[in-house]
Short mmCIF file of C-alpha atoms in Angstrom, two decimals:
data_model
loop_
_atom_site.label_atom_id
_atom_site.label_comp_id
_atom_site.label_asym_id
_atom_site.label_seq_id
_atom_site.Cartn_x
_atom_site.Cartn_y
_atom_site.Cartn_z
CA MET A 1 -36.06 27.73 50.37
CA GLU A 2 -38.46 26.18 47.76
CA ASN A 3 -38.07 23.00 47.47
CA ILE A 4 -34.55 21.69 46.46
CA GLU A 5 -33.85 17.78 45.01
CA ARG A 6 -30.03 18.38 44.03
CA PRO A 7 -27.77 20.92 44.77
CA LEU A 8 -27.61 22.56 41.41
CA ASP A 9 -31.13 23.16 41.91
CA LEU A 10 -30.74 26.30 43.96
CA LEU A 11 -27.67 27.71 41.34
CA ASN A 12 -30.86 27.12 38.81
CA SER A 13 -33.02 29.05 41.05
CA ALA A 14 -30.36 31.49 41.06
CA LYS A 15 -30.53 32.49 37.62
CA GLY A 16 -30.80 36.49 36.79
CA LYS A 17 -30.09 36.90 40.21
CA ARG A 18 -27.87 38.71 42.54
CA VAL A 19 -25.16 36.11 43.76
CA LEU A 20 -22.12 36.29 46.16
CA VAL A 21 -19.57 34.16 45.05
CA GLU A 22 -16.46 32.75 47.04
CA THR A 23 -13.28 31.83 45.71
CA LYS A 24 -10.38 29.51 47.19
CA ALA A 25 -7.99 32.76 46.38
CA LYS A 26 -10.31 34.20 49.02
CA LYS A 27 -12.12 36.57 47.12
CA GLN A 28 -15.75 37.56 47.47
CA ILE A 29 -17.26 38.11 43.97
CA MET A 30 -20.85 39.55 43.92
CA GLY A 31 -22.92 39.75 40.81
CA ILE A 32 -25.61 38.70 38.79
CA LEU A 33 -25.81 34.81 37.62
CA ARG A 34 -26.12 34.49 34.35
CA ALA A 35 -24.83 31.09 33.63
CA PHE A 36 -23.15 27.85 35.11
CA ASP A 37 -22.32 24.54 33.97
CA ILE A 38 -22.13 21.19 35.67
CA HIS A 39 -18.06 22.07 36.61
CA ILE A 40 -19.98 25.07 38.62
CA ASN A 41 -18.29 27.32 35.98
CA MET A 42 -20.14 30.56 36.03
CA VAL A 43 -20.69 33.31 34.06
CA LEU A 44 -21.44 36.67 36.32
CA SER A 45 -22.70 40.36 35.18
CA ASP A 46 -22.39 43.58 37.07
CA ALA A 47 -19.76 41.77 39.26
CA GLU A 48 -17.89 43.58 42.09
CA GLU A 49 -15.11 42.44 44.04
CA ARG A 50 -15.41 42.92 47.96
CA ASN A 51 -13.39 42.06 50.96
CA GLU A 52 -14.23 40.26 53.78
CA GLU A 53 -15.79 43.00 55.46
CA GLY A 54 -18.36 43.28 52.40
CA GLN A 55 -16.95 46.83 51.05
CA VAL A 56 -16.38 46.86 47.11
CA GLN A 57 -12.71 46.70 45.93
CA ARG A 58 -13.37 46.91 42.21
CA LYS A 59 -15.95 46.81 39.62
CA ILE A 60 -15.67 43.76 37.22
CA GLY A 61 -18.53 44.13 35.18
CA ASP A 62 -18.54 40.53 33.69
CA VAL A 63 -16.61 37.75 34.84
CA PHE A 64 -16.47 33.65 33.87
CA ILE A 65 -15.18 32.21 37.32
CA ARG A 66 -13.79 28.77 36.77
CA GLY A 67 -15.42 25.96 38.95
CA ASP A 68 -12.86 24.47 40.41
CA MET A 69 -11.69 27.34 42.16
CA ILE A 70 -15.08 28.38 43.70
CA VAL A 71 -15.81 27.27 47.36
CA LEU A 72 -19.59 28.65 47.92
CA VAL A 73 -22.36 30.02 45.94
CA ALA A 74 -24.99 32.22 48.34
CA PRO A 75 -28.13 34.23 46.55
CA SER A 76 -28.90 37.38 48.02
CA PRO A 77 -32.26 36.64 49.85
CA MET B 1 -24.56 41.59 28.55
CA GLU B 2 -25.89 39.75 25.29
CA ASN B 3 -27.99 36.66 26.03
CA ILE B 4 -25.35 33.99 27.58
CA GLU B 5 -26.47 30.12 27.70
CA ARG B 6 -23.16 28.39 28.98
CA PRO B 7 -20.10 30.11 30.71
CA LEU B 8 -17.85 29.61 27.99
CA ASP B 9 -19.82 31.72 25.84
CA LEU B 10 -18.75 34.47 27.22
CA LEU B 11 -15.73 33.71 26.45
CA ASN B 12 -16.15 33.01 22.43
CA SER B 13 -18.13 36.51 22.42
CA ALA B 14 -14.41 37.76 23.94
CA LYS B 15 -11.93 36.33 21.54
CA GLY B 16 -9.99 39.36 19.88
CA LYS B 17 -10.87 41.65 22.75
CA ARG B 18 -9.01 42.63 25.73
CA VAL B 19 -8.89 40.61 28.66
CA LEU B 20 -7.92 40.25 32.26
CA VAL B 21 -6.75 36.96 33.50
CA GLU B 22 -6.00 36.36 37.32
CA THR B 23 -4.34 33.03 38.08
CA LYS B 24 -4.37 31.09 41.20
CA ALA B 25 -0.51 32.50 41.45
CA LYS B 26 -2.02 35.73 42.65
CA LYS B 27 -1.24 37.29 39.25
CA GLN B 28 -3.16 39.44 37.31
CA ILE B 29 -2.63 39.09 33.17
CA MET B 30 -4.19 41.58 30.53
CA GLY B 31 -3.90 40.88 26.82
CA ILE B 32 -6.32 39.93 24.20
CA LEU B 33 -7.69 36.57 23.93
CA ARG B 34 -6.71 34.58 20.74
CA ALA B 35 -7.90 31.48 21.42
CA PHE B 36 -9.33 29.06 24.45
CA ASP B 37 -10.12 25.30 24.73
CA ILE B 38 -12.35 22.87 26.91
CA HIS B 39 -9.84 23.21 29.90
CA ILE B 40 -9.80 26.88 29.59
CA ASN B 41 -6.36 26.72 28.34
CA MET B 42 -5.99 30.34 26.83
CA VAL B 43 -3.72 32.34 24.65
CA LEU B 44 -3.59 35.73 24.69
CA SER B 45 -1.16 38.53 22.46
CA ASP B 46 -0.36 41.91 23.90
CA ALA B 47 0.22 40.39 27.37
CA GLU B 48 1.09 42.52 30.25
CA GLU B 49 1.28 41.01 33.97
CA ARG B 50 0.06 43.74 36.64
CA ASN B 51 -0.42 44.24 40.46
CA GLU B 52 -3.24 44.07 42.36
CA GLU B 53 -3.33 47.83 41.42
CA GLY B 54 -3.61 47.88 38.48
CA GLN B 55 -0.12 48.94 37.45
CA VAL B 56 1.80 47.03 34.85
CA GLN B 57 4.64 44.94 36.35
CA ARG B 58 6.06 43.50 33.12
CA LYS B 59 5.24 42.89 29.16
CA ILE B 60 5.03 39.27 28.37
CA GLY B 61 3.69 39.56 24.63
CA ASP B 62 2.07 35.76 23.55
CA VAL B 63 1.24 33.74 26.31
CA PHE B 64 -0.27 30.44 27.03
CA ILE B 65 -1.86 30.03 30.19
CA ARG B 66 -3.10 26.80 31.72
CA GLY B 67 -6.35 26.34 32.36
CA ASP B 68 -6.24 24.72 35.54
CA MET B 69 -4.00 27.67 36.93
CA ILE B 70 -7.26 30.52 36.00
CA VAL B 71 -9.44 31.60 38.72
CA LEU B 72 -11.43 34.37 36.73
CA VAL B 73 -11.44 35.51 33.22
CA ALA B 74 -12.99 39.23 32.91
CA PRO B 75 -13.66 40.98 28.97
CA SER B 76 -12.74 44.63 29.64
CA PRO B 77 -15.90 46.59 28.74
CA MET C 1 1.00 36.85 16.08
CA GLU C 2 -0.15 34.21 13.28
CA ASN C 3 -3.75 33.14 13.24
CA ILE C 4 -4.15 30.96 16.37
CA GLU C 5 -6.99 28.42 16.18
CA ARG C 6 -6.32 26.73 19.49
CA PRO C 7 -4.28 27.27 22.44
CA LEU C 8 -1.84 24.61 21.97
CA ASP C 9 -0.80 26.14 18.46
CA LEU C 10 0.70 28.76 20.31
CA LEU C 11 3.17 26.00 21.76
CA ASN C 12 3.96 24.58 18.29
CA SER C 13 4.98 27.27 16.70
CA ALA C 14 7.41 27.78 19.57
CA LYS C 15 9.48 25.12 19.22
CA GLY C 16 13.26 25.55 18.92
CA LYS C 17 12.67 29.07 19.85
CA ARG C 18 13.26 30.52 23.35
CA VAL C 19 10.09 30.29 25.87
CA LEU C 20 9.63 31.25 29.60
CA VAL C 21 7.93 29.21 31.61
CA GLU C 22 6.19 29.69 35.39
CA THR C 23 5.90 27.15 37.52
CA LYS C 24 3.37 26.87 40.19
CA ALA C 25 6.12 26.71 42.48
CA LYS C 26 6.88 30.51 41.95
CA LYS C 27 10.10 29.69 39.17
CA GLN C 28 10.48 31.14 36.22
CA ILE C 29 12.66 28.84 33.65
CA MET C 30 13.79 29.78 30.33
CA GLY C 31 15.28 27.55 27.85
CA ILE C 32 14.45 26.27 24.02
CA LEU C 33 11.32 24.73 23.68
CA ARG C 34 12.23 21.00 22.08
CA ALA C 35 9.11 19.20 23.17
CA PHE C 36 5.50 19.34 24.82
CA ASP C 37 2.33 16.94 25.19
CA ILE C 38 -1.03 17.33 25.64
CA HIS C 39 -0.45 16.99 29.30
CA ILE C 40 1.54 20.55 28.56
CA ASN C 41 4.81 18.28 29.67
CA MET C 42 7.73 20.02 28.11
CA VAL C 43 11.11 19.36 27.73
CA LEU C 44 13.54 22.73 27.42
CA SER C 45 17.31 22.73 26.45
CA ASP C 46 19.84 25.44 27.68
CA ALA C 47 16.85 26.25 30.40
CA GLU C 48 18.01 28.55 32.88
CA GLU C 49 16.38 29.34 36.19
CA ARG C 50 15.90 32.76 36.74
CA ASN C 51 14.32 34.83 40.00
CA GLU C 52 11.25 37.70 39.68
CA GLU C 53 13.56 40.32 38.69
CA GLY C 54 14.49 38.51 35.43
CA GLN C 55 18.16 37.72 36.60
CA VAL C 56 19.62 34.01 36.03
CA GLN C 57 20.20 31.91 39.40
CA ARG C 58 21.31 28.94 38.16
CA LYS C 59 21.79 26.78 34.77
CA ILE C 60 19.47 23.29 34.57
CA GLY C 61 20.58 22.33 30.89
CA ASP C 62 18.17 19.95 29.68
CA VAL C 63 14.98 19.76 31.62
CA PHE C 64 11.48 18.16 31.62
CA ILE C 65 8.81 19.91 33.24
CA ARG C 66 5.79 18.77 34.47
CA GLY C 67 2.53 20.15 32.43
CA ASP C 68 0.49 20.57 36.04
CA MET C 69 3.03 22.56 37.58
CA ILE C 70 3.16 25.26 34.49
CA VAL C 71 1.32 28.34 35.29
CA LEU C 72 1.91 30.05 31.90
CA VAL C 73 4.50 29.71 28.63
CA ALA C 74 5.38 32.55 27.06
CA PRO C 75 7.34 32.82 24.07
CA SER C 76 10.34 34.85 23.23
CA PRO C 77 9.27 37.80 20.85
CA MET D 1 20.53 16.94 23.15
CA GLU D 2 19.70 14.63 20.24
CA ASN D 3 16.14 14.21 19.01
CA ILE D 4 13.17 14.68 21.58
CA GLU D 5 9.78 14.06 20.21
CA ARG D 6 7.70 13.66 23.53
CA PRO D 7 8.80 15.17 26.65
CA LEU D 8 8.94 11.23 27.94
CA ASP D 9 11.70 10.80 25.33
CA LEU D 10 14.31 13.17 27.78
CA LEU D 11 13.61 10.91 30.79
CA ASN D 12 14.32 7.28 28.13
CA SER D 13 17.56 8.80 27.53
CA ALA D 14 18.48 9.83 31.33
CA LYS D 15 17.57 6.29 32.53
CA GLY D 16 20.76 4.61 34.16
CA LYS D 17 22.35 8.37 34.78
CA ARG D 18 21.92 10.94 37.26
CA VAL D 19 19.31 13.05 37.44
CA LEU D 20 18.26 15.89 39.63
CA VAL D 21 14.20 16.27 40.71
CA GLU D 22 12.63 19.09 42.41
CA THR D 23 9.27 18.23 44.40
CA LYS D 24 6.33 20.44 45.12
CA ALA D 25 7.28 19.94 48.77
CA LYS D 26 10.40 21.96 47.76
CA LYS D 27 12.91 19.53 48.28
CA GLN D 28 15.39 18.77 45.11
CA ILE D 29 16.99 14.95 45.39
CA MET D 30 19.80 13.95 42.84
CA GLY D 31 20.00 10.46 42.36
CA ILE D 32 20.15 8.19 39.64
CA LEU D 33 17.08 7.50 37.38
CA ARG D 34 16.29 3.94 37.40
CA ALA D 35 12.78 3.11 36.40
CA PHE D 36 9.84 5.58 35.58
CA ASP D 37 5.68 4.99 34.47
CA ILE D 38 3.72 7.62 32.32
CA HIS D 39 2.29 9.17 35.86
CA ILE D 40 6.41 10.07 36.00
CA ASN D 41 6.22 7.83 39.21
CA MET D 42 9.98 7.56 39.57
CA VAL D 43 12.67 5.17 41.17
CA LEU D 44 16.03 6.63 41.91
CA SER D 45 19.15 5.17 43.40
CA ASP D 46 22.13 6.84 45.30
CA ALA D 47 19.77 9.72 46.02
CA GLU D 48 20.17 12.56 48.29
CA GLU D 49 18.26 15.25 49.33
CA ARG D 50 19.69 18.53 48.57
CA ASN D 51 18.92 22.17 49.97
CA GLU D 52 18.56 25.03 47.45
CA GLU D 53 22.58 25.56 47.38
CA GLY D 54 23.26 22.17 46.51
CA GLN D 55 24.67 21.16 49.62
CA VAL D 56 23.95 17.09 50.18
CA GLN D 57 21.21 17.28 53.35
CA ARG D 58 20.37 13.57 54.03
CA LYS D 59 21.55 10.38 52.08
CA ILE D 60 18.66 8.56 51.20
CA GLY D 61 19.73 5.70 49.22
CA ASP D 62 17.10 4.19 46.70
CA VAL D 63 13.55 5.72 47.03
CA PHE D 64 10.57 6.05 44.95
CA ILE D 65 8.92 9.59 43.95
CA ARG D 66 5.13 10.00 43.58
CA GLY D 67 4.79 11.65 39.71
CA ASP D 68 2.13 13.95 40.62
CA MET D 69 4.78 15.66 43.40
CA ILE D 70 7.16 16.16 40.70
CA VAL D 71 7.72 19.84 39.34
CA LEU D 72 11.20 19.28 36.90
CA VAL D 73 13.72 16.76 35.94
CA ALA D 74 16.57 17.60 35.16
CA PRO D 75 19.72 14.94 33.67
CA SER D 76 23.60 16.07 34.71
CA PRO D 77 25.07 16.80 31.74
CA MET E 1 19.91 -2.26 43.70
CA GLU E 2 18.23 -5.12 42.19
CA ASN E 3 17.00 -4.78 38.50
CA ILE E 4 13.87 -2.40 38.81
CA GLU E 5 11.71 -2.16 35.75
CA ARG E 6 8.53 -0.21 37.31
CA PRO E 7 8.72 2.36 40.00
CA LEU E 8 6.44 -0.17 41.85
CA ASP E 9 8.95 -2.55 41.94
CA LEU E 10 10.52 -0.99 44.09
CA LEU E 11 7.85 -0.85 46.42
CA ASN E 12 7.25 -4.28 46.19
CA SER E 13 10.93 -5.28 46.98
CA ALA E 14 10.09 -3.11 50.08
CA LYS E 15 7.45 -5.57 51.34
CA GLY E 16 8.03 -6.76 55.03
CA LYS E 17 11.24 -4.32 55.39
CA ARG E 18 11.08 -0.50 57.33
CA VAL E 19 10.38 2.24 54.78
CA LEU E 20 10.70 5.72 55.07
CA VAL E 21 7.57 7.60 53.88
CA GLU E 22 7.18 11.42 53.21
CA THR E 23 4.11 13.27 52.98
CA LYS E 24 2.47 16.45 51.87
CA ALA E 25 2.00 17.47 55.30
CA LYS E 26 5.79 17.46 55.61
CA LYS E 27 5.39 14.62 58.18
CA GLN E 28 8.06 11.50 58.09
CA ILE E 29 6.41 8.22 58.74
CA MET E 30 9.26 5.10 59.51
CA GLY E 31 7.40 1.82 59.70
CA ILE E 32 7.65 -1.69 58.17
CA LEU E 33 5.55 -1.92 54.75
CA ARG E 34 2.84 -4.20 55.08
CA ALA E 35 0.70 -3.49 51.61
CA PHE E 36 0.30 -0.87 49.45
CA ASP E 37 -2.00 -0.56 45.54
CA ILE E 38 -1.83 1.10 42.44
CA HIS E 39 -3.02 4.37 44.19
CA ILE E 40 0.39 4.20 46.36
CA ASN E 41 -2.23 3.77 49.16
CA MET E 42 -0.11 2.31 51.64
CA VAL E 43 -0.60 0.53 55.27
CA LEU E 44 2.81 0.14 57.62
CA SER E 45 2.94 -1.64 60.85
CA ASP E 46 4.66 -0.47 63.86
CA ALA E 47 5.31 3.29 62.69
CA GLU E 48 6.41 5.82 64.01
CA GLU E 49 6.48 9.91 62.99
CA ARG E 50 9.90 11.63 62.82
CA ASN E 51 10.78 14.77 62.81
CA GLU E 52 12.94 16.50 60.28
CA GLU E 53 16.11 15.19 62.45
CA GLY E 54 15.09 11.81 62.48
CA GLN E 55 13.84 12.06 66.11
CA VAL E 56 10.62 9.89 66.80
CA GLN E 57 7.87 12.16 67.92
CA ARG E 58 5.23 10.09 68.25
CA LYS E 59 4.23 6.00 68.20
CA ILE E 60 1.68 5.39 65.49
CA GLY E 61 1.31 1.47 65.26
CA ASP E 62 -0.77 0.37 62.35
CA VAL E 63 -1.70 3.10 60.06
CA PHE E 64 -3.18 3.65 56.58
CA ILE E 65 -1.51 6.29 54.60
CA ARG E 66 -3.83 7.94 51.47
CA GLY E 67 -1.34 7.36 48.19
CA ASP E 68 -2.14 10.76 47.17
CA MET E 69 -0.66 12.42 49.80
CA ILE E 70 2.88 10.78 49.76
CA VAL E 71 6.07 12.65 48.37
CA LEU E 72 8.50 9.77 48.44
CA VAL E 73 9.24 6.00 50.05
CA ALA E 74 12.86 5.27 50.99
CA PRO E 75 13.37 1.50 52.18
CA SER E 76 15.83 1.56 54.51
CA PRO E 77 18.93 0.29 53.05
CA MET F 1 -0.56 -7.20 62.90
CA GLU F 2 -3.19 -9.99 61.13
CA ASN F 3 -2.61 -10.31 57.31
CA ILE F 4 -3.05 -7.31 55.47
CA GLU F 5 -3.27 -8.41 51.51
CA ARG F 6 -4.68 -4.56 50.74
CA PRO F 7 -4.42 -1.45 52.60
CA LEU F 8 -8.28 -0.79 52.35
CA ASP F 9 -8.18 -4.48 54.48
CA LEU F 10 -6.86 -2.64 57.51
CA LEU F 11 -9.78 -0.09 57.31
CA ASN F 12 -11.98 -3.01 57.57
CA SER F 13 -10.35 -4.71 60.34
CA ALA F 14 -10.82 -1.17 61.75
CA LYS F 15 -14.40 -0.72 61.82
CA GLY F 16 -16.34 -0.45 65.14
CA LYS F 17 -13.12 0.17 66.67
CA ARG F 18 -11.27 3.65 67.71
CA VAL F 19 -9.25 5.58 65.15
CA LEU F 20 -7.27 8.57 64.47
CA VAL F 21 -7.46 10.18 61.34
CA GLU F 22 -5.25 13.34 60.24
CA THR F 23 -6.41 15.45 57.96
CA LYS F 24 -4.71 18.03 55.05
CA ALA F 25 -6.71 20.99 57.25
CA LYS F 26 -4.18 19.37 60.16
CA LYS F 27 -6.33 18.13 62.19
CA GLN F 28 -6.69 15.43 64.11
CA ILE F 29 -9.89 13.87 64.54
CA MET F 30 -10.52 10.58 67.14
CA GLY F 31 -13.72 8.37 66.90
CA ILE F 32 -15.06 5.02 66.15
CA LEU F 33 -14.71 4.05 62.48
CA ARG F 34 -18.30 3.29 61.41
CA ALA F 35 -17.77 3.24 57.40
CA PHE F 36 -15.85 3.97 54.78
CA ASP F 37 -15.70 3.91 50.73
CA ILE F 38 -13.10 3.61 47.83
CA HIS F 39 -12.51 7.17 48.36
CA ILE F 40 -11.73 6.81 51.72
CA ASN F 41 -14.82 8.90 52.81
CA MET F 42 -15.33 7.91 56.29
CA VAL F 43 -17.85 8.33 58.94
CA LEU F 44 -17.10 8.02 63.06
CA SER F 45 -19.02 8.43 66.21
CA ASP F 46 -18.21 9.98 69.03
CA ALA F 47 -15.73 11.55 67.43
CA GLU F 48 -13.31 14.47 68.95
CA GLU F 49 -10.83 16.96 67.63
CA ARG F 50 -7.52 16.84 68.66
CA ASN F 51 -4.59 19.29 68.79
CA GLU F 52 -1.27 18.26 67.81
CA GLU F 53 -0.24 17.23 71.71
CA GLY F 54 -3.06 14.94 71.58
CA GLN F 55 -5.60 17.13 74.23
CA VAL F 56 -9.16 17.07 72.89
CA GLN F 57 -10.21 20.82 71.61
CA ARG F 58 -14.26 20.02 70.70
CA LYS F 59 -16.69 16.86 70.60
CA ILE F 60 -17.76 16.65 67.61
CA GLY F 61 -20.25 13.47 67.41
CA ASP F 62 -21.15 11.81 64.29
CA VAL F 63 -18.89 13.23 61.32
CA PHE F 64 -18.50 12.74 57.90
CA ILE F 65 -15.01 13.17 56.64
CA ARG F 66 -14.05 13.60 53.03
CA GLY F 67 -11.78 11.15 51.36
CA ASP F 68 -9.27 13.04 49.85
CA MET F 69 -8.61 15.49 52.63
CA ILE F 70 -7.08 12.34 54.62
CA VAL F 71 -3.43 11.81 55.33
CA LEU F 72 -3.74 8.85 57.54
CA VAL F 73 -5.59 6.62 59.80
CA ALA F 74 -4.61 4.81 62.51
CA PRO F 75 -6.71 2.08 64.34
CA SER F 76 -6.23 2.69 68.52
CA PRO F 77 -3.54 -0.25 69.56
CA MET G 1 -25.87 6.06 65.74
CA GLU G 2 -28.11 4.15 63.86
CA ASN G 3 -26.91 1.82 61.45
CA ILE G 4 -24.67 3.67 58.97
CA GLU G 5 -23.20 0.89 56.24
CA ARG G 6 -21.82 3.83 53.68
CA PRO G 7 -20.63 7.03 54.53
CA LEU G 8 -22.91 9.15 52.85
CA ASP G 9 -25.69 7.23 54.33
CA LEU G 10 -24.99 9.79 57.43
CA LEU G 11 -25.56 13.02 55.08
CA ASN G 12 -28.82 10.97 53.76
CA SER G 13 -29.89 10.83 57.76
CA ALA G 14 -29.16 14.68 58.40
CA LYS G 15 -31.04 15.99 55.66
CA GLY G 16 -32.96 19.21 56.82
CA LYS G 17 -31.45 18.57 60.15
CA ARG G 18 -28.69 21.33 61.10
CA VAL G 19 -24.75 20.46 60.15
CA LEU G 20 -21.61 21.84 60.76
CA VAL G 21 -19.83 21.59 57.43
CA GLU G 22 -15.67 22.45 57.50
CA THR G 23 -14.28 23.75 54.41
CA LYS G 24 -10.45 24.02 53.43
CA ALA G 25 -10.68 27.71 53.55
CA LYS G 26 -10.76 26.96 56.89
CA LYS G 27 -14.39 28.02 57.47
CA GLN G 28 -17.02 26.70 59.15
CA ILE G 29 -20.69 27.03 58.21
CA MET G 30 -23.89 25.89 60.34
CA GLY G 31 -26.92 25.25 58.57
CA ILE G 32 -30.11 23.30 57.49
CA LEU G 33 -28.87 20.31 54.86
CA ARG G 34 -31.25 20.53 51.97
CA ALA G 35 -29.54 18.45 49.16
CA PHE G 36 -26.45 16.84 48.49
CA ASP G 37 -25.03 14.90 45.41
CA ILE G 38 -22.03 12.55 44.68
CA HIS G 39 -19.48 15.38 44.74
CA ILE G 40 -20.31 15.84 48.27
CA ASN G 41 -21.85 19.70 46.89
CA MET G 42 -24.37 20.83 49.07
CA VAL G 43 -27.03 23.20 49.71
CA LEU G 44 -27.75 24.66 52.82
CA SER G 45 -30.90 26.79 54.11
CA ASP G 46 -30.20 29.14 57.05
CA ALA G 47 -26.56 29.32 56.90
CA GLU G 48 -24.37 31.15 59.34
CA GLU G 49 -20.58 31.40 59.00
CA ARG G 50 -18.74 30.72 62.11
CA ASN G 51 -15.20 31.33 63.43
CA GLU G 52 -13.09 29.01 65.15
CA GLU G 53 -14.10 29.38 67.99
CA GLY G 54 -18.55 29.28 66.78
CA GLN G 55 -19.04 32.66 67.09
CA VAL G 56 -21.71 33.50 64.11
CA GLN G 57 -19.43 35.86 61.85
CA ARG G 58 -22.19 36.42 59.24
CA LYS G 59 -25.37 35.55 58.09
CA ILE G 60 -25.57 33.44 54.55
CA GLY G 61 -29.33 31.91 54.17
CA ASP G 62 -28.89 29.54 51.35
CA VAL G 63 -25.90 28.57 50.07
CA PHE G 64 -24.56 26.01 47.55
CA ILE G 65 -21.34 24.49 48.83
CA ARG G 66 -18.38 22.89 46.21
CA GLY G 67 -18.15 18.92 47.30
CA ASP G 68 -14.19 18.96 46.62
CA MET G 69 -13.95 22.30 49.25
CA ILE G 70 -15.70 20.13 52.05
CA VAL G 71 -13.38 18.64 55.11
CA LEU G 72 -16.10 16.94 57.19
CA VAL G 73 -19.78 17.49 57.91
CA ALA G 74 -20.81 16.87 61.34
CA PRO G 75 -24.93 16.85 61.67
CA SER G 76 -25.93 18.55 65.46
CA PRO G 77 -26.79 15.86 67.60
#
């Protein structure tokens, strides 16, 4: 991991890359991070919903995710 | 996806188009996005409620959805 | 739908008309919208509680509903 | 219903009268509305807890109810 | 009930007296109200936890209760 | 109990002593109170998680607990 | 434990070290604390998800965790 000073630095460095987002509604959404703001609202493209075993449940395409529904965001290695 | 600078840009570009809204109450509402504000409060027209398999459960027509109940918003491709 | 600029415009145009309100507590309340404020606190008159199939469960009469308990508001067509 | 301009007007006109309060904890409390503030914190007197069928479960007497636990308030007709 | 202008007046008049506190975690705590603040944070002494039938489950002694976990506070008659 | 003017006074007087913390996640954590702030964020040392019967489930050591997850804090007598 | 004046001091002293994070979604995430902010938003590296028995469920790598989803943070001894 490159030097991270503030938590949002990780999201900045993940722009344009694939990330896994887990929501309070226990959903996992995988997609390419296009934008986020200080509320952690996010836009992903090529998004798909996955179950807990990592299998694709549904293609979503572009999606706006409300920041206060997000538990964690993990950039793909 | 066109260039998105901020998450709300996706919602702006979806105005007048069909979107899928998922709420904290585990409901899916599909309708045409008419208006939204910075709280992500939204108005849809021609809205209908769907179950998780995507089948229409109920016609709603016009509907105001409170922003802080929204998990995600996906414009139809 | 007439032109809606902001989400609250839909509520404004629904004043004096019958609306369906869904709450976080999974209740549906149908009544005539009398007043609302920027917190989406609302007053309905002639209100009745309905189950998910739309059957009347209980007559409530006048009722104040707290805005942050509201998921959606749908004016009757 | 008399003319209601703002939602809190209904609560004002209900002071000294019997109201039904439903809380997020799925409790129904019936009592005489003595005071409320802008957070919708309330004080009732002669309060009693009721189950969903409207039967008295417990006498409470005077009670302070936190506003952000309240779903709805219905004055007795 | 003496004259109550604002909801917090009830808590003020209950200082030094036994109160029943119900929390969002569905617990009932009975104790002597020692202090509270505008967030409704409270300190009780001689507190004990009770189940829904009113039986003592556990002696707690002095306790700080976070205001935003409180549903209601009822002074003992 | 010594004279308590404000709820946080109880936490102040408990610094360096053993406290029981109950969280919204229904966990009980027992440890020595080292620090807290106005959000009721806390640091305990020698902490251990207990089940509802008071049996030790897990040793945690030092721990930071987020204030808005806390239901109550009871200093050991 | 070294002298801790404020709760965030514990997190500061844990930077670069392994910590266990418990979230409201009942997940346990173990990883190296890289950054946090005043909202308790955090970035961990080499993170892995564990079940309640402490067994590794899934490797996550780098991860951003939203502060208001966090229950507690325990630095490894």
